[in-house]
Amino acid sequence: MTLSNTYLINLLETVKKRNSGEPEFIQAVTEVLETLEPVIDKRPDFVEAGVLDRLVEPERQILFRVPWVDDNGRVRVNRGFRVQYNSAIGPYKGGIRLHPSVYLGIIKFLGFEQVLKNSLTTLPMGGAKGGSDFDPKGKSDGEVMRFCQSFMTELYRHIGPDCDVPAGDIGTGGREIGFMYGQYKRIMNQFTGVLTGKGLTYGGSLARTEATGYGLCYFTDEMLKANGSGFTGKTVVISGSGNVAIYATAKATELGAKVVALSDSEGYIHDPDGIDLELVKEIKEVKRGRIKDYLNKYPNAIFTTGSSGIWTIPCDIALPCATQNEIDKTSAELLVRNGCIAVAEGANMPSTPEAIEVYLANGVLYGPAKAANAGGVATSGLEMSQNSARLSWSFEEVDSKLKDIMTGIFKACDDAAREYGMEGNYMAGANIAGFLKVAEAMKAQGCV
Ligand code: NDP
Ligand code: 2IT
């Protein structure tokens, strides 16, 4: 897509100039501005109120040093980030990513996406993201604890249950959230819902662990049904083998599909008989091992080094659940050639702009991340409600609310795409529907 609105062209130029070393942030903003063009043409009041000029700039960016001591007594230093992107519709909300690739541009793109995603959930949550270039892989529990405590020793002053509520993302699971929560409580002497994704013994919500993967499949199921199809009998390829990939595999299988491949950053396994998920959970959740360990029990499965090759496996449905830009144009073309009918994103921004063009040009149903993976943060929102009310709902109650939210998100994307003359373009629909609520709230609150 190319822009023709002069205001948007100039705005995008400014964004590119101001954030020149941050290609992921520019990528995320470009996609959104391109799809918002018909809205802006219709709503000059948003331009007058400077809504977009403000939306392309985070409200606050916090960078800090995270010193910690490793098991050999050596001082190690990482960099910590929290980008409080937008608070127009609720307290800042979004995960914490721990991965060596983390730098400000990654956290900013994730924060920007989070603003529109959280709006789509219909719950009152603004957008934020945080993280560090710390790599939890290969570290002992003690090292991870000391890192998390140090990270929270700075972060605590910037967050709070009505201010900013962090959660998990890549590298941040139940263990890390527990260590961070403990440190927050110790410093503040307050037991509040300041983080989500907590353990069930100290205020976590049932079904939060499953929520992103389950929600992804609920969204995908709605998208398939609206187009005369469904999961039953379909072959599915899922990248990653972390939290999102595992529970997407579980739900896709429950809905009647066969998941034949999973990956990690070293490579991918292909098991044409269908993945044994209990084994993957044992390898990944209990032993923190590698996906190639799958071969120890299933020597007939195939392991291939390198993660991008996973998209060469023929499938009906592809669910990228690892990281940004993991499907490029070539991989998208391979998916199309092999008969793939749907791509829905568990990961944030896993498809390059060129890959998305290939999906749209070839009639592949495309469920964009902001909509398709919003079930995780939606259930975080449900965890916040339970914490505030000091009660806890059953798994079935939370799961049924999650399902309703995902069905609603699909409908919002579908309706917005139709209203703006782009029927079937759920990416445009998600960006427009997510934007409208935030834009109205920003306009109503004046120039802040
Ligand atoms: P996990 O840390 O549990 O798992 C991440 C998985 O992706 C691992 O298998 C990891 O492999 C792989 N991976 C990570 N980085 C890379 C890379 N650079 N190249 C190849 N593989 C990689 O994270 P989650 O499952 O929580 O997150 C996965 C994606 O889903 C992310 O994009 C995240 O932002 C998104 N997401 C997560 C939500 C949540 O609730 N957790 C909610 C919404 C979106 P390895 O172990 O080898 O690093
Ligand atoms: O990208 C995401 O939506 C998340 N990592 C979950 C954020 C949250 O606050 O639950």
XYZ file of C-alpha atoms and ligand atoms in Angstrom:
506
model
C 0.000 0.000 0.000
C 1.134 3.549 -0.655
C -0.083 6.703 1.039
C -1.691 9.566 -0.876
C -2.858 11.790 2.012
C -0.281 14.604 2.326
C -0.663 14.910 6.087
C 0.055 11.185 6.552
C 2.967 11.245 4.097
C 4.593 14.095 6.052
C 3.884 12.432 9.392
C 5.492 9.183 8.269
C 8.546 11.098 7.024
C 8.884 12.679 10.477
C 8.547 9.290 12.165
C 11.271 7.846 9.929
C 13.610 10.752 10.640
C 13.027 10.778 14.391
C 13.387 7.013 14.835
C 15.958 6.264 12.160
C 17.771 3.504 14.042
C 14.568 1.605 14.859
C 13.348 -0.303 11.784
C 10.791 -2.422 13.696
C 9.101 0.683 15.119
C 8.985 2.325 11.696
C 7.555 -0.894 10.227
C 4.746 -1.060 12.800
C 3.829 2.623 12.427
C 3.949 2.506 8.615
C 1.488 -0.390 8.465
C -0.966 1.391 10.758
C -0.763 4.794 9.039
C -1.290 3.162 5.639
C -4.447 1.377 6.749
C -5.804 4.455 8.588
C -5.838 6.614 5.461
C -9.596 6.186 4.776
C -10.379 7.064 8.412
C -8.271 10.202 8.298
C -9.902 11.265 5.034
C -13.275 11.016 6.812
C -12.253 12.464 10.194
C -10.326 15.761 9.856
C -11.180 16.398 13.532
C -8.604 13.756 14.528
C -5.947 15.590 12.525
C -6.942 18.923 14.087
C -6.709 17.412 17.571
C -3.207 16.137 16.732
C -4.234 12.588 17.593
C -1.853 10.926 15.157
C 1.052 13.304 15.851
C 0.721 12.232 19.490
C 0.102 8.531 18.778
C 3.453 8.108 16.998
C 5.323 9.301 20.092
C 5.291 7.286 23.373
C 4.065 9.193 26.431
C 7.103 8.154 28.472
C 10.240 6.051 27.921
C 12.249 4.762 30.857
C 15.766 3.342 30.427
C 17.764 1.991 33.320
C 20.781 -0.005 34.412
C 20.168 -3.502 35.761
C 23.215 -4.711 37.720
C 23.197 -8.235 39.175
C 25.715 -10.783 40.448
C 26.165 -14.113 38.627
C 26.899 -17.496 40.234
C 30.653 -16.839 40.007
C 30.342 -13.640 42.012
C 30.888 -11.455 38.940
C 28.944 -8.224 38.456
C 26.899 -8.272 35.251
C 25.045 -5.308 33.767
C 22.008 -5.341 31.497
C 19.835 -2.585 30.146
C 16.217 -2.252 31.280
C 13.346 -0.581 29.410
C 9.755 0.409 30.042
C 7.891 2.321 27.367
C 4.600 3.702 28.724
C 3.126 4.259 25.347
C -0.442 5.503 25.742
C -2.858 5.864 28.668
C -5.898 7.302 26.880
C -8.233 4.396 27.673
C -6.751 2.901 30.849
C -3.587 2.289 32.878
C -0.518 1.319 30.857
C -0.533 -2.445 30.239
C 1.818 -4.809 28.443
C 4.450 -7.486 28.821
C 8.138 -7.623 29.641
C 10.462 -9.228 27.084
C 13.768 -10.741 28.191
C 15.865 -11.542 25.115
C 19.356 -10.533 23.929
C 17.833 -8.835 20.850
C 15.935 -6.300 22.991
C 16.726 -2.616 22.413
C 14.554 0.504 22.546
C 13.171 0.035 19.001
C 11.774 -3.423 19.823
C 10.087 -2.198 22.998
C 8.656 0.836 21.183
C 7.173 -1.237 18.344
C 5.657 -3.645 20.847
C 4.260 -0.753 22.930
C 2.744 0.882 19.858
C 1.057 -2.369 18.797
C -0.125 -2.936 22.368
C -2.084 0.348 22.396
C -4.326 -0.736 19.520
C -4.469 -4.381 20.655
C -5.614 -3.465 24.144
C -8.256 -1.198 22.658
C -9.594 -4.122 20.599
C -10.129 -6.209 23.740
C -12.803 -3.648 24.817
C -11.269 -3.640 28.331
C -9.953 -0.403 29.901
C -6.211 -0.823 29.311
C -3.676 1.584 27.833
C -0.545 0.290 26.108
C 3.025 -0.310 27.313
C 5.931 -2.715 26.908
C 9.137 -3.348 28.766
C 12.087 -5.632 28.818
C 15.802 -6.155 28.909
C 18.617 -7.572 26.808
C 19.133 -10.136 29.592
C 19.071 -13.728 28.274
C 17.449 -16.138 30.770
C 18.680 -19.101 28.678
C 21.405 -21.063 30.425
C 21.098 -19.050 33.657
C 20.480 -20.700 37.028
C 17.279 -19.997 38.995
C 19.401 -17.930 41.403
C 20.797 -15.777 38.603
C 17.330 -15.240 37.117
C 16.033 -14.282 40.573
C 18.809 -11.777 41.182
C 18.283 -10.240 37.756
C 14.493 -9.981 38.278
C 14.935 -8.432 41.715
C 17.353 -5.851 40.361
C 15.068 -5.099 37.410
C 12.129 -4.506 39.787
C 14.256 -2.445 42.183
C 14.178 0.291 39.537
C 10.867 -0.512 37.820
C 8.714 -0.457 40.992
C 8.703 3.359 41.192
C 7.196 3.657 37.697
C 4.357 1.098 37.963
C 1.263 0.365 40.060
C -2.132 -1.346 39.809
C -3.821 1.871 38.562
C -0.755 3.208 36.734
C 1.085 0.508 34.782
C 0.638 -3.275 34.997
C 3.409 -5.373 33.368
C 3.123 -9.082 32.448
C 4.988 -11.822 30.564
C 6.347 -11.983 27.018
C 9.325 -13.785 25.435
C 11.614 -15.025 28.219
C 9.259 -13.874 30.978
C 7.020 -16.660 32.265
C 5.629 -17.690 35.628
C 9.062 -17.992 37.264
C 10.162 -14.465 36.321
C 6.796 -12.885 37.195
C 6.988 -14.561 40.616
C 10.440 -13.134 41.348
C 9.408 -9.664 40.154
C 6.188 -9.734 42.154
C 8.001 -10.776 45.323
C 10.434 -7.891 44.996
C 7.684 -5.332 44.291
C 5.766 -6.472 47.382
C 8.868 -6.344 49.517
C 9.728 -2.784 48.469
C 6.184 -1.375 48.504
C 4.698 -3.436 51.343
C 1.546 -3.768 49.256
C -0.191 -6.867 47.902
C -1.899 -5.574 44.766
C -2.522 -6.642 41.189
C 0.540 -4.808 39.892
C 1.598 -7.641 37.572
C -0.468 -10.191 35.652
C 0.441 -13.748 34.785
C 0.974 -14.373 38.498
C 0.956 -17.865 40.008
C -2.406 -19.256 41.102
C -1.349 -19.245 44.771
C -0.824 -15.453 44.862
C -3.507 -13.788 42.755
C -3.033 -15.206 39.260
C -6.020 -15.983 37.060
C -6.947 -19.452 35.910
C -6.557 -19.727 32.118
C -4.027 -16.860 31.822
C -1.283 -19.372 30.954
C -3.420 -20.840 28.172
C -5.032 -17.560 27.074
C -2.866 -16.326 24.182
C -2.708 -19.697 22.419
C -6.361 -20.518 23.073
C -7.441 -17.006 22.077
C -5.434 -17.272 18.847
C -7.344 -20.427 17.923
C -10.726 -18.916 18.891
C -9.983 -15.946 16.613
C -8.744 -18.205 13.799
C -11.806 -20.428 14.130
C -14.098 -17.379 13.764
C -12.132 -16.207 10.723
C -12.293 -19.665 9.139
C -16.016 -20.071 9.881
C -16.812 -16.661 8.393
C -15.180 -17.926 5.215
C -16.877 -21.323 5.083
C -14.106 -23.366 6.689
C -12.910 -24.605 10.092
C -10.096 -26.383 11.940
C -11.467 -29.910 11.511
C -9.162 -32.132 9.505
C -6.680 -29.337 8.775
C -2.890 -29.606 8.947
C -1.323 -26.847 11.040
C 2.275 -25.604 11.315
C 3.129 -23.566 14.424
C 6.458 -21.829 14.981
C 8.013 -21.435 18.412
C 7.545 -23.856 21.295
C 7.015 -21.427 24.153
C 3.897 -20.345 26.006
C 1.888 -19.212 22.973
C 2.891 -22.082 20.666
C 2.164 -24.767 23.267
C -1.391 -23.642 24.045
C -2.141 -22.903 20.391
C -1.135 -26.513 19.665
C -3.430 -27.737 22.446
C -6.497 -25.791 21.246
C -5.963 -26.404 17.514
C -5.768 -30.131 18.264
C -8.914 -29.962 20.423
C -10.717 -28.212 17.555
C -9.925 -31.156 15.260
C -6.722 -30.128 13.479
C -3.363 -31.905 13.346
C -0.300 -29.852 14.351
C 2.743 -31.305 12.578
C 5.598 -28.908 13.404
C 7.041 -26.707 16.153
C 10.355 -24.846 16.421
C 12.762 -22.898 18.586
C 15.634 -20.605 17.666
C 17.864 -23.599 16.798
C 15.553 -25.358 14.358
C 12.258 -27.164 13.838
C 10.740 -30.612 14.287
C 8.352 -32.119 11.767
C 6.213 -35.010 12.994
C 3.690 -35.949 10.272
C 1.815 -38.148 12.791
C 0.978 -35.081 14.875
C 2.954 -33.481 17.696
C 2.947 -35.205 21.103
C 2.202 -32.093 23.144
C 2.671 -33.697 26.556
C 6.256 -34.475 25.558
C 6.829 -30.900 24.338
C 5.468 -29.534 27.620
C 7.807 -31.820 29.553
C 10.794 -30.686 27.441
C 9.969 -26.966 27.449
C 8.018 -26.233 30.636
C 9.654 -28.687 33.048
C 13.191 -29.279 31.750
C 13.696 -25.951 29.886
C 15.241 -28.061 27.111
C 15.485 -27.753 23.319
C 12.869 -28.782 20.747
C 15.303 -31.231 19.129
C 15.095 -33.309 22.351
C 11.738 -34.449 20.872
C 13.755 -36.913 18.766
C 14.873 -38.812 21.879
C 11.354 -40.294 22.088
C 10.306 -40.010 18.421
C 13.396 -40.826 16.340
C 11.251 -40.878 13.187
C 10.351 -37.220 13.508
C 12.634 -34.914 11.520
C 14.729 -32.126 13.043
C 16.114 -29.445 10.732
C 18.521 -26.747 11.817
C 17.438 -23.119 11.273
C 14.008 -21.846 12.207
C 12.741 -20.227 8.971
C 12.621 -23.568 7.098
C 9.500 -24.504 9.053
C 7.394 -22.634 6.440
C 8.486 -25.092 3.748
C 6.271 -27.751 5.375
C 2.923 -28.003 3.534
C 0.000 -26.923 5.722
C -3.541 -25.554 5.558
C -3.070 -23.143 8.460
C 0.108 -21.394 9.635
C 0.302 -19.943 13.147
C 3.585 -18.048 13.668
C 4.119 -17.958 17.466
C 7.838 -17.150 17.891
C 9.008 -13.627 17.063
C 8.897 -10.567 14.767
C 9.595 -10.835 11.030
C 9.850 -14.619 11.047
C 7.850 -14.960 7.779
C 9.354 -13.075 4.847
C 8.175 -12.817 1.250
C 9.836 -16.084 0.198
C 8.303 -18.027 3.089
C 4.883 -16.481 2.383
C 5.140 -17.508 -1.278
C 6.019 -21.053 -0.215
C 2.990 -21.173 2.081
C 0.742 -20.050 -0.796
C 2.274 -22.535 -3.228
C 1.701 -25.358 -0.734
C -2.013 -24.507 -0.423
C -2.097 -22.640 2.896
C -5.528 -20.995 3.358
C -4.943 -19.013 6.580
C -2.157 -17.314 8.532
C -2.978 -16.053 12.040
C -0.363 -14.421 14.230
C 0.323 -15.543 17.799
C 3.616 -13.642 17.799
C 3.798 -9.840 17.496
C 4.488 -8.655 13.918
C 5.795 -12.055 12.706
C 5.077 -11.269 9.030
C 7.126 -8.758 7.051
C 5.146 -6.170 5.023
C 6.110 -8.057 1.846
C 4.762 -11.321 3.302
C 1.453 -9.628 4.144
C 1.189 -8.383 0.560
C 1.590 -11.976 -0.615
C -1.226 -13.192 1.689
C -3.613 -10.446 0.600
C -2.819 -10.813 -3.095
C -3.464 -14.559 -2.961
C -6.650 -14.613 -0.889
C -4.977 -16.178 2.158
C -7.076 -15.337 5.248
C -4.837 -13.163 7.397
C -5.399 -12.689 11.142
C -3.057 -9.865 12.274
C -1.280 -10.074 15.626
C -3.067 -7.161 17.332
C -6.350 -8.967 16.922
C -5.363 -12.642 16.846
C -3.077 -12.671 19.917
C -5.096 -10.225 22.044
C -6.444 -13.079 24.180
C -3.364 -12.969 26.411
C -3.702 -9.348 27.419
C -7.507 -9.646 27.521
C -7.154 -12.352 30.151
C -4.609 -10.163 31.939
C -7.412 -7.600 32.048
C -9.662 -10.253 33.585
C -6.922 -11.000 36.132
C -6.848 -7.288 37.049
C -10.631 -7.301 37.568
C -10.427 -10.362 39.821
C -7.575 -8.807 41.831
C -9.485 -5.543 42.307
C -12.629 -7.376 43.393
C -10.541 -9.757 45.562
C -12.142 -12.881 44.152
C -11.323 -15.560 41.599
C -13.343 -16.990 38.768
C -13.323 -20.645 37.639
C -11.350 -21.777 34.589
C -14.606 -22.196 32.665
C -15.759 -18.669 33.511
C -12.495 -17.076 32.372
C -12.253 -19.254 29.267
C -15.807 -18.409 28.266
C -15.161 -14.662 28.685
C -11.968 -15.065 26.624
C -13.896 -16.809 23.869
C -16.552 -14.068 23.801
C -13.842 -11.393 23.639
C -12.083 -13.116 20.709
C -15.380 -13.555 18.856
C -16.072 -9.855 19.446
C -12.621 -8.875 18.185
C -13.093 -10.826 14.978
C -16.464 -9.154 14.431
C -15.018 -5.688 15.118
C -12.245 -6.280 12.536
C -14.661 -7.704 9.982
C -17.167 -4.849 10.437
C -14.547 -2.071 10.305
C -12.982 -3.548 7.158
C -16.400 -3.642 5.470
C -17.343 -0.136 6.621
C -14.196 1.295 5.054
C -14.519 -0.668 1.816
C -11.834 -3.283 2.482
C -13.921 -6.396 3.078
C -11.847 -9.374 4.227
C -8.795 -7.218 5.067
C -8.718 -7.952 8.806
C -5.403 -6.102 9.189
C -7.046 -2.856 8.103
C -10.111 -3.724 10.195
C -8.011 -4.338 13.342
C -6.021 -1.124 12.934
C -9.138 0.970 12.304
C -11.293 -0.556 15.064
C -8.436 -0.372 17.601
C -7.570 3.193 16.611
C -11.085 4.690 16.723
C -11.606 4.140 20.461
C -8.135 5.432 21.381
C -8.513 8.425 19.049
C -11.907 9.423 20.484
C -10.500 9.151 24.023
C -7.402 11.214 23.151
C -9.510 13.891 21.496
C -11.946 14.045 24.428
C -9.117 14.461 26.955
C -7.556 17.402 25.142
C -3.928 18.003 24.239
C -2.133 15.919 26.875
P 8.348 -17.811 25.110
O 9.579 -17.217 25.644
O 7.515 -18.689 25.970
O 8.663 -18.626 23.774
C 9.271 -17.994 22.691
C 9.474 -19.028 21.598
O 9.859 -18.360 20.403
C 10.600 -20.005 21.926
O 10.335 -21.235 21.303
C 11.814 -19.304 21.307
O 12.874 -20.182 20.996
C 11.212 -18.729 20.049
N 11.957 -17.529 19.682
C 12.090 -16.398 20.407
N 12.881 -15.525 19.788
C 13.254 -16.100 18.657
C 14.075 -15.697 17.571
N 14.668 -14.484 17.556
N 14.205 -16.562 16.539
C 13.600 -17.781 16.555
N 12.825 -18.230 17.550
C 12.651 -17.398 18.581
O 7.477 -16.561 24.584
P 5.930 -16.498 24.244
O 5.430 -17.792 23.732
O 5.252 -15.850 25.395
O 5.934 -15.423 23.059
C 5.971 -15.784 21.692
C 5.453 -14.621 20.842
O 4.093 -14.341 21.222
C 6.190 -13.300 21.010
O 6.189 -12.612 19.780
C 5.330 -12.526 21.996
O 5.505 -11.132 21.889
C 3.956 -12.967 21.540
N 2.880 -12.820 22.515
C 2.945 -13.382 23.764
C 1.902 -13.266 24.650
C 1.911 -13.922 25.977
O 0.892 -13.834 26.678
N 2.965 -14.612 26.368
C 0.714 -12.471 24.299
C 0.694 -11.979 22.954
C 1.753 -12.132 22.115
P 14.179 -20.213 21.964
O 13.713 -20.883 23.211
O 15.176 -20.991 21.204
O 14.575 -18.792 22.161
O 2.092 -9.005 23.608
C 1.241 -9.163 24.521
O 0.070 -8.854 24.378
C 1.709 -9.754 25.787
N 2.883 -10.111 25.886
C 0.774 -9.894 26.937
C 0.671 -8.596 27.690
C -0.131 -8.635 28.968
O -0.169 -7.592 29.626
O -0.726 -9.671 29.321
